[in-house]
PDB file of C-alpha atoms in Angstrom:
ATOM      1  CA  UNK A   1     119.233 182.077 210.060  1.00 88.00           C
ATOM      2  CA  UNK A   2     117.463 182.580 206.726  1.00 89.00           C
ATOM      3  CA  UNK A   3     114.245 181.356 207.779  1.00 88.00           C
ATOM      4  CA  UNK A   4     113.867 184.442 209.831  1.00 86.00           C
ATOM      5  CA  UNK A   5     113.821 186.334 206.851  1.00 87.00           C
ATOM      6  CA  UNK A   6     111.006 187.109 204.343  1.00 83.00           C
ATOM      7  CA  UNK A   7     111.934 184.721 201.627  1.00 81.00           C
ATOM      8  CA  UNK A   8     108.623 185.007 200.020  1.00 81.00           C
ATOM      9  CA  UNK A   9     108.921 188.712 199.953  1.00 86.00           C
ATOM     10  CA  UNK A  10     112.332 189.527 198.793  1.00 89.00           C
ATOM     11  CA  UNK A  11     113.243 193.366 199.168  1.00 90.00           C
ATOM     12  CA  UNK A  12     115.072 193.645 195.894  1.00 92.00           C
ATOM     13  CA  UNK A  13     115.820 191.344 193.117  1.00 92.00           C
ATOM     14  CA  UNK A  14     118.346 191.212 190.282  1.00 93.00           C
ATOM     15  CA  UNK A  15     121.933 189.810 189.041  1.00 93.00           C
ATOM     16  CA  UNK A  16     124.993 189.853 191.341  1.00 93.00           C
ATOM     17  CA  UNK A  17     128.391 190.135 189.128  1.00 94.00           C
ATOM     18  CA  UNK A  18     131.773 189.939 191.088  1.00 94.00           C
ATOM     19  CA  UNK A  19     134.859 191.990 189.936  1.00 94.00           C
ATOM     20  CA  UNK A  20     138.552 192.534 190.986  1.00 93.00           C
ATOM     21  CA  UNK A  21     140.405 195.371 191.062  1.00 92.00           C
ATOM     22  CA  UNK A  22     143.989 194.329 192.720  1.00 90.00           C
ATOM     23  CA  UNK A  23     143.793 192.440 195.766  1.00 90.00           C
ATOM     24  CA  UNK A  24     140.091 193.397 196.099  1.00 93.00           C
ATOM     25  CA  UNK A  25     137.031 191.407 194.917  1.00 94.00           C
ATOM     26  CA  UNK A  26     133.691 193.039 194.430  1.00 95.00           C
ATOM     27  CA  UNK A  27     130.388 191.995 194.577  1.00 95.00           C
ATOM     28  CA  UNK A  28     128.229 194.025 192.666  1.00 95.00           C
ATOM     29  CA  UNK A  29     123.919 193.846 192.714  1.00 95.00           C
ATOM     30  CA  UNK A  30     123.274 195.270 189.690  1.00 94.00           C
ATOM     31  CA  UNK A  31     119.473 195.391 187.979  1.00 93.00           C
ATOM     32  CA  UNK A  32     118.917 192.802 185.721  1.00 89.00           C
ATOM     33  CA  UNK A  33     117.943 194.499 182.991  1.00 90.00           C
ATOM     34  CA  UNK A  34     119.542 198.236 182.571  1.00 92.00           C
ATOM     35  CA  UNK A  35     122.455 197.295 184.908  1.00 89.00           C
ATOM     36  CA  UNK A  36     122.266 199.943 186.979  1.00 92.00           C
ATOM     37  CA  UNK A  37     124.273 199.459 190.591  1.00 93.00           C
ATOM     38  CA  UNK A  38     121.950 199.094 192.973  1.00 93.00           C
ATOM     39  CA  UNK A  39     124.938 197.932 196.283  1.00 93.00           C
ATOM     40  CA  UNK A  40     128.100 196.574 196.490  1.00 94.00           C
ATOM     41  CA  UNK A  41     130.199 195.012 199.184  1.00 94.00           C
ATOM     42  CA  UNK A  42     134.327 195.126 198.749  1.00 94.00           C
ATOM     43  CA  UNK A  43     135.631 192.236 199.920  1.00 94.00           C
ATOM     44  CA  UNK A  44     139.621 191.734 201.049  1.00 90.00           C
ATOM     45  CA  UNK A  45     139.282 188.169 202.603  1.00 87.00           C
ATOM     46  CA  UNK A  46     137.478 185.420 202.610  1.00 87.00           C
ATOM     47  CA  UNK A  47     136.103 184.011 204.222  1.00 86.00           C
ATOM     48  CA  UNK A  48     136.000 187.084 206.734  1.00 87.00           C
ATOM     49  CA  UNK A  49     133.410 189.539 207.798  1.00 91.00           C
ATOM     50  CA  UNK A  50     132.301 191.029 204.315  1.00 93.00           C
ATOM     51  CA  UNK A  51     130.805 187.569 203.574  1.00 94.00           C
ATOM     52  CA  UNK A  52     129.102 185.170 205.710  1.00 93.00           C
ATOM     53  CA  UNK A  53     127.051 181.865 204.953  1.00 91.00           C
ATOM     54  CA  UNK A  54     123.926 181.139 207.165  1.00 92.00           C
ATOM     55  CA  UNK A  55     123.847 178.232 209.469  1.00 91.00           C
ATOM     56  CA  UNK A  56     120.526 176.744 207.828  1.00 91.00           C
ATOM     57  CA  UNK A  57     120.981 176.891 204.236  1.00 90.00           C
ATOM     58  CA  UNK A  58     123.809 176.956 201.464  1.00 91.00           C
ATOM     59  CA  UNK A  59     122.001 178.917 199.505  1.00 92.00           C
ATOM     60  CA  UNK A  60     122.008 182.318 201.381  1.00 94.00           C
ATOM     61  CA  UNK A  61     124.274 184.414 202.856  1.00 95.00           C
ATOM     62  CA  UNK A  62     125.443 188.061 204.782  1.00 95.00           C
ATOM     63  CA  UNK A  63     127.438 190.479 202.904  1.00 95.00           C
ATOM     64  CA  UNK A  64     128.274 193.939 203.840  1.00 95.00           C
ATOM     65  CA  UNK A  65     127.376 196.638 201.602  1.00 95.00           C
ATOM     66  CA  UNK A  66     129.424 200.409 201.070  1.00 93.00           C
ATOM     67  CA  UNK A  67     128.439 203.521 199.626  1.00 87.00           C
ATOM     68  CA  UNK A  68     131.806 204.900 199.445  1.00 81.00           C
ATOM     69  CA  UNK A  69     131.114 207.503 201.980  1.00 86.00           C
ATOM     70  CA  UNK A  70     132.039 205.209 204.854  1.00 84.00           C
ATOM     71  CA  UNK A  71     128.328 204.043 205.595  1.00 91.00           C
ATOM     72  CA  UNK A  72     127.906 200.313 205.842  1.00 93.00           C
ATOM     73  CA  UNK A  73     124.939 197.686 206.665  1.00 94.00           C
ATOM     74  CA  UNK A  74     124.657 193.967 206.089  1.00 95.00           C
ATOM     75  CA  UNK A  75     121.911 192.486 204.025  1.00 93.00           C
ATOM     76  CA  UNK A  76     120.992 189.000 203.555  1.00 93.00           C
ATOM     77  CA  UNK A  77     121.370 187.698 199.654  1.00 93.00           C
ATOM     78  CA  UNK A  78     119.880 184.318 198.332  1.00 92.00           C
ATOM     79  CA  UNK A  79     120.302 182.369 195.321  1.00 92.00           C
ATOM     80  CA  UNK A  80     117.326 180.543 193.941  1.00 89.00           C
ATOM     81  CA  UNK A  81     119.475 177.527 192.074  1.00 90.00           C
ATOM     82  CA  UNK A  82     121.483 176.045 194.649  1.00 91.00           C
ATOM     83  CA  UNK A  83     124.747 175.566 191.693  1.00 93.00           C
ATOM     84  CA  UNK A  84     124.833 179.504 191.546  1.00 93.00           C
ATOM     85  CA  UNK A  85     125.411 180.147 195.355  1.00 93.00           C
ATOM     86  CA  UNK A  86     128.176 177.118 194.560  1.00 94.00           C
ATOM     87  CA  UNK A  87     129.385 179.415 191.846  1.00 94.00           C
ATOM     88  CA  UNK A  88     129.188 182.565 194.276  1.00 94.00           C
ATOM     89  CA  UNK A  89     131.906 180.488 196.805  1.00 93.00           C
ATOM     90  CA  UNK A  90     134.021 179.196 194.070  1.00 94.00           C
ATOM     91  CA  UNK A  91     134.536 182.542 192.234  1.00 94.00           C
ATOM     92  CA  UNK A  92     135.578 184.252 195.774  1.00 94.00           C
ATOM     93  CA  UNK A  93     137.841 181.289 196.479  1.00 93.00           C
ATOM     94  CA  UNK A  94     139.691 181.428 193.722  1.00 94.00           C
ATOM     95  CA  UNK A  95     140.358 185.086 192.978  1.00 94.00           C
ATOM     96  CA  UNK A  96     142.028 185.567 196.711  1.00 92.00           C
ATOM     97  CA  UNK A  97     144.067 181.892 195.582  1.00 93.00           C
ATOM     98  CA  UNK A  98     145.612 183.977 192.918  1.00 93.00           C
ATOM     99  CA  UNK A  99     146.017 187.006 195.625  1.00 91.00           C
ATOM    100  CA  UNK A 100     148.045 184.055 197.827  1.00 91.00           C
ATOM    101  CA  UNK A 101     149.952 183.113 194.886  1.00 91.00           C
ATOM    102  CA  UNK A 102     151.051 186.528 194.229  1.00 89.00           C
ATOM    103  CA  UNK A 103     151.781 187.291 197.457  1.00 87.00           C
ATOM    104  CA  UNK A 104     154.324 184.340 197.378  1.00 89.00           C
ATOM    105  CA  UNK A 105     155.626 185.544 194.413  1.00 89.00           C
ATOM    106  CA  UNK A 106     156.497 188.162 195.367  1.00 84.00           C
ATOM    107  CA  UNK A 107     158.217 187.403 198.701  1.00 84.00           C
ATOM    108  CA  UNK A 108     160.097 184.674 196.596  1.00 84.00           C
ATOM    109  CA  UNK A 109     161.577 187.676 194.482  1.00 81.00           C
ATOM    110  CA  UNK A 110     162.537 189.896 197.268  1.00 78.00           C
ATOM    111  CA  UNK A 111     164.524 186.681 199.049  1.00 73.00           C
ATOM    112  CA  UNK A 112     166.714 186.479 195.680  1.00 72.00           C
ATOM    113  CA  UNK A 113     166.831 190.065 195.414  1.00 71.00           C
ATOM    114  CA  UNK A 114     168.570 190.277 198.857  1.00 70.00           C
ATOM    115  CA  UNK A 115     170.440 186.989 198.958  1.00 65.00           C
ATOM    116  CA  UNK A 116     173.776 186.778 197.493  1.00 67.00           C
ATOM    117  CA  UNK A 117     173.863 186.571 193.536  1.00 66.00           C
ATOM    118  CA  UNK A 118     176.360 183.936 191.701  1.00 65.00           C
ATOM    119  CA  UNK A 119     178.944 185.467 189.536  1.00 69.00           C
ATOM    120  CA  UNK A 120     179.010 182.869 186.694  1.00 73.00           C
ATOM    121  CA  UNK A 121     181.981 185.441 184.470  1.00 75.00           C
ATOM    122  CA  UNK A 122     185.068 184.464 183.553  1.00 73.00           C
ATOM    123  CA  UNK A 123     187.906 185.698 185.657  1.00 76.00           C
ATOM    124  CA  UNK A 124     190.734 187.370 183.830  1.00 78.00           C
ATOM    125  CA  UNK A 125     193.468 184.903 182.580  1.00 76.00           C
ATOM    126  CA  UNK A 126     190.350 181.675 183.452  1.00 79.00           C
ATOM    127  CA  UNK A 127     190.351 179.319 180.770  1.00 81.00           C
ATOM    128  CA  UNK A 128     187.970 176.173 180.023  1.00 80.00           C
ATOM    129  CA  UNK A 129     188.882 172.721 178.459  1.00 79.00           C
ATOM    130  CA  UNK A 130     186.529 171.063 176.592  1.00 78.00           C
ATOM    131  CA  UNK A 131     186.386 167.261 175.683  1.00 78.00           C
ATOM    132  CA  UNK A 132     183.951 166.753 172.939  1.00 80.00           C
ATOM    133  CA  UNK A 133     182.706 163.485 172.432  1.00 71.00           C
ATOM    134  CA  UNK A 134     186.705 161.937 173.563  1.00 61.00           C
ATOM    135  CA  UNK A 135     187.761 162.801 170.140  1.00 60.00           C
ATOM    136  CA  UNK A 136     191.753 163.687 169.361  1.00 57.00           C
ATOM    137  CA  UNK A 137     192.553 165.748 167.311  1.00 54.00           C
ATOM    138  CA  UNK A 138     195.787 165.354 165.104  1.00 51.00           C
ATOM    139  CA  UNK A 139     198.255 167.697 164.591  1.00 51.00           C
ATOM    140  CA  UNK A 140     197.614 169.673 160.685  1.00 51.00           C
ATOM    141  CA  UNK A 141     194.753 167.360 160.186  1.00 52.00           C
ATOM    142  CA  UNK A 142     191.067 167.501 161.184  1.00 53.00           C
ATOM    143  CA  UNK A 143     191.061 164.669 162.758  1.00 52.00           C
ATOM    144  CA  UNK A 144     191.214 160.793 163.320  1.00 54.00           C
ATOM    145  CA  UNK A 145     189.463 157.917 161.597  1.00 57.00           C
ATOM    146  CA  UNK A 146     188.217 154.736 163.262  1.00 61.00           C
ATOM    147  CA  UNK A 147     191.181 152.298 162.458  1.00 58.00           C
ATOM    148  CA  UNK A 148     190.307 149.044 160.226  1.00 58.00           C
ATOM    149  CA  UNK A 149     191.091 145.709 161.110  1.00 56.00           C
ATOM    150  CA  UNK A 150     194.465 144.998 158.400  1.00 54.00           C
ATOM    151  CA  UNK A 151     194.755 142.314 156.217  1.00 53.00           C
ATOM    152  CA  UNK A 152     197.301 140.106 154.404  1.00 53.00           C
ATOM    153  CA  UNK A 153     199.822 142.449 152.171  1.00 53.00           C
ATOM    154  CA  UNK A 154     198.459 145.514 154.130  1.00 52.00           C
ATOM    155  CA  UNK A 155     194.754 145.526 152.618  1.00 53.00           C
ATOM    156  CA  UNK A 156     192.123 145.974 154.301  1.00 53.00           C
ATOM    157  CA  UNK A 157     189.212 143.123 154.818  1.00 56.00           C
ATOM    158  CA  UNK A 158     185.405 143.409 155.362  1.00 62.00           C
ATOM    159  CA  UNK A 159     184.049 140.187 156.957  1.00 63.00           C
ATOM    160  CA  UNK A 160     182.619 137.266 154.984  1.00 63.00           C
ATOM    161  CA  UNK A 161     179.137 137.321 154.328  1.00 62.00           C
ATOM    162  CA  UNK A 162     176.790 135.259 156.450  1.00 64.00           C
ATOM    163  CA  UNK A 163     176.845 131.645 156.338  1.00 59.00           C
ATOM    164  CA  UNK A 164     173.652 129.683 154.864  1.00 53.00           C
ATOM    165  CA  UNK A 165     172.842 127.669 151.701  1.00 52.00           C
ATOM    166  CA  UNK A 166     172.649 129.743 148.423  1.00 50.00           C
ATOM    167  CA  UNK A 167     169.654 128.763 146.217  1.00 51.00           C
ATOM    168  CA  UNK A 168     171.188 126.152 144.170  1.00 51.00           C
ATOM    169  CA  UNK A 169     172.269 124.155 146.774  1.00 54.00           C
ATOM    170  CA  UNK A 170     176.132 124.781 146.806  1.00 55.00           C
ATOM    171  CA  UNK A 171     178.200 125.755 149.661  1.00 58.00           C
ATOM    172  CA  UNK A 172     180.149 129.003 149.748  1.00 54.00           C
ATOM    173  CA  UNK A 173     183.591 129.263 148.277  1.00 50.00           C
ATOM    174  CA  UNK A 174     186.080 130.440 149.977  1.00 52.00           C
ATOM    175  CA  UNK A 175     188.494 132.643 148.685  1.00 51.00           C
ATOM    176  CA  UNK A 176     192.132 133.365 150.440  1.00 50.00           C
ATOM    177  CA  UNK A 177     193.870 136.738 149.370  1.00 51.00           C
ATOM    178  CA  UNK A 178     197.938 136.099 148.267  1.00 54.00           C
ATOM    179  CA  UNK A 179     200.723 137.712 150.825  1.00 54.00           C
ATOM    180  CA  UNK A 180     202.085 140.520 149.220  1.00 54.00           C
ATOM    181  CA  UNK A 181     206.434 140.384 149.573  1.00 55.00           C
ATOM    182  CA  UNK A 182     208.052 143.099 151.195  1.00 56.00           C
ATOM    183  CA  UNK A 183     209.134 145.448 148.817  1.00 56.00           C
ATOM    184  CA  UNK A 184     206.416 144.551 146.138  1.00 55.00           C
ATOM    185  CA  UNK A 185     204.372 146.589 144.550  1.00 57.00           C
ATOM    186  CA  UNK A 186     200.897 145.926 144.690  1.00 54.00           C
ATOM    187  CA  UNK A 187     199.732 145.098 140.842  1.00 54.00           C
ATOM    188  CA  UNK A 188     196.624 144.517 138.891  1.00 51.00           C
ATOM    189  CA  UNK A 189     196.991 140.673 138.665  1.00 51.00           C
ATOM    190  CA  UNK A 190     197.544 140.731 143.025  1.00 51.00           C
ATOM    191  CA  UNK A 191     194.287 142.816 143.571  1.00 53.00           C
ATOM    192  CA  UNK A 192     192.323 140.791 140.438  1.00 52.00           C
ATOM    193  CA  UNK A 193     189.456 138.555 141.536  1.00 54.00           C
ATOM    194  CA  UNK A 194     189.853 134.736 140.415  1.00 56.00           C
ATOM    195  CA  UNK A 195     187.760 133.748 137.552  1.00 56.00           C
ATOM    196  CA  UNK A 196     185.107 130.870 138.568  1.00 57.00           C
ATOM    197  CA  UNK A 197     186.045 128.995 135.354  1.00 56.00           C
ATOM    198  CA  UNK A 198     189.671 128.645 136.522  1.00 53.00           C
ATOM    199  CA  UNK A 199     191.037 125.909 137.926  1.00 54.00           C
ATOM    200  CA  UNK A 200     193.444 126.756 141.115  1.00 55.00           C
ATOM    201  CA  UNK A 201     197.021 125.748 140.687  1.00 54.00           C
ATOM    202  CA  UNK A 202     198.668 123.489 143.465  1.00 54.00           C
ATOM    203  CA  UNK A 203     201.244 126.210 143.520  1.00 55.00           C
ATOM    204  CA  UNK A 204     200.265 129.683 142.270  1.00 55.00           C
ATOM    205  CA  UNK A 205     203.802 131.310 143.726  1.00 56.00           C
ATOM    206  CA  UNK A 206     205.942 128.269 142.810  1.00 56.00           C
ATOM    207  CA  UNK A 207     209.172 127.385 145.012  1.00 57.00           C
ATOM    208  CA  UNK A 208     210.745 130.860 146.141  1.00 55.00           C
ATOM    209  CA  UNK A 209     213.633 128.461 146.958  1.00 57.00           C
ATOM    210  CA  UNK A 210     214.870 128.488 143.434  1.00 57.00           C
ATOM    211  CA  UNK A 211     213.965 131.513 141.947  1.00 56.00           C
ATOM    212  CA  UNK A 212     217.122 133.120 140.686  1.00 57.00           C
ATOM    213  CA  UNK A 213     217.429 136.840 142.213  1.00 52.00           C
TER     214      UNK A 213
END
């Protein structure tokens, strides 16, 4: 209990630092001003013997103190703010977190180590077929085009242009593209594009019927 102990009267006063080395924390009392050690308790678990709180107060606690020489003793500590002894617990807490995390690790490493690896090679004579993007390939050629919808005569059509009003107030024309014969070439006048100022004939071919040839 840390009202047994002469709070008023402290022994010693100064900073505490804490320090790692490994899977080892430190805490160090050093004085405040030169920084010269004054104890220091090794801890390797917490919460464990080397550091105990006080049943009547957050704000205290045991540690155990080594010279190195194998002499110990346990001392009582105190904090005067109450967010530094908060500070005291979290720092602790999380260095032996990382020592956990470590320690799993490593385990994790040894189980692949020893477990069976995957031999992800080629065997000799193994081949792989690959189907990019379902795309054929011709023979000489480097490859296919996307086929267009054929028109009359063999051309090729793109679709009329969407239906509305125009800005004068007349409808869209429509325009029909002659049927090229078999075994006609395909000319200037069959590809031309009608005049507007023409007039259509009732019969731009004629009658086939009596065409000599």
């Amino acid at each position: 209990r840390a009202a047994e102990w002469q709070l008023d009267q402290p022994a010693w006063s100064g900073r505490m630092r804490i320090t790692a080395k490994g899977s080892t924390a430190f805490i160090k009392l050093e004085d405040k001003s030169s920084g010269e050690l004054f104890a220091q308790a090794p801890v390797e678990q917490f919460p464990g013997i080397a550091v105990e709180g006080v049943t009547d107060s957050s704000r205290y606690f045991v540690i155990r103190i080594e010279d190195g020489n194998g002499r110990r003793a346990f001392i009582g500590v105190g904090f005067v703010d109450r967010g530094d002894a908060f500070d005291f617990n979290v720092a602790l807490q999380d260095h032996f977190k990382w020592v956990r995390q470590q320690s799993e690790l490593a385990r994790q490493a040894q189980d692949l180590e020893q477990g069976p690896k995957l031999d992800l090679g080629f065997k000799e004579g193994q081949t792989i077929k690959l189907n990019i993007a379902n795309m054929k390939k011709k023979e000489g050629g480097t490859g296919s085009t996307r086929p267009r919808p054929a028109g009359p005569g063999g051309l090729s059509l793109l679709p009329p242009p969407p239906g509305g009003k125009s800005g004068s107030g007349e409808r869209p024309v429509l325009l029909s593209v002659p049927t090229q014969l078999p075994g006609t070439p395909i000319t200037d006048s069959l590809l031309s594009w009608p005049q507007p100022t023409a007039a259509p004939a009732a019969d731009v071919w004629g009658d086939f019927a009596k065409a000599s040839g």
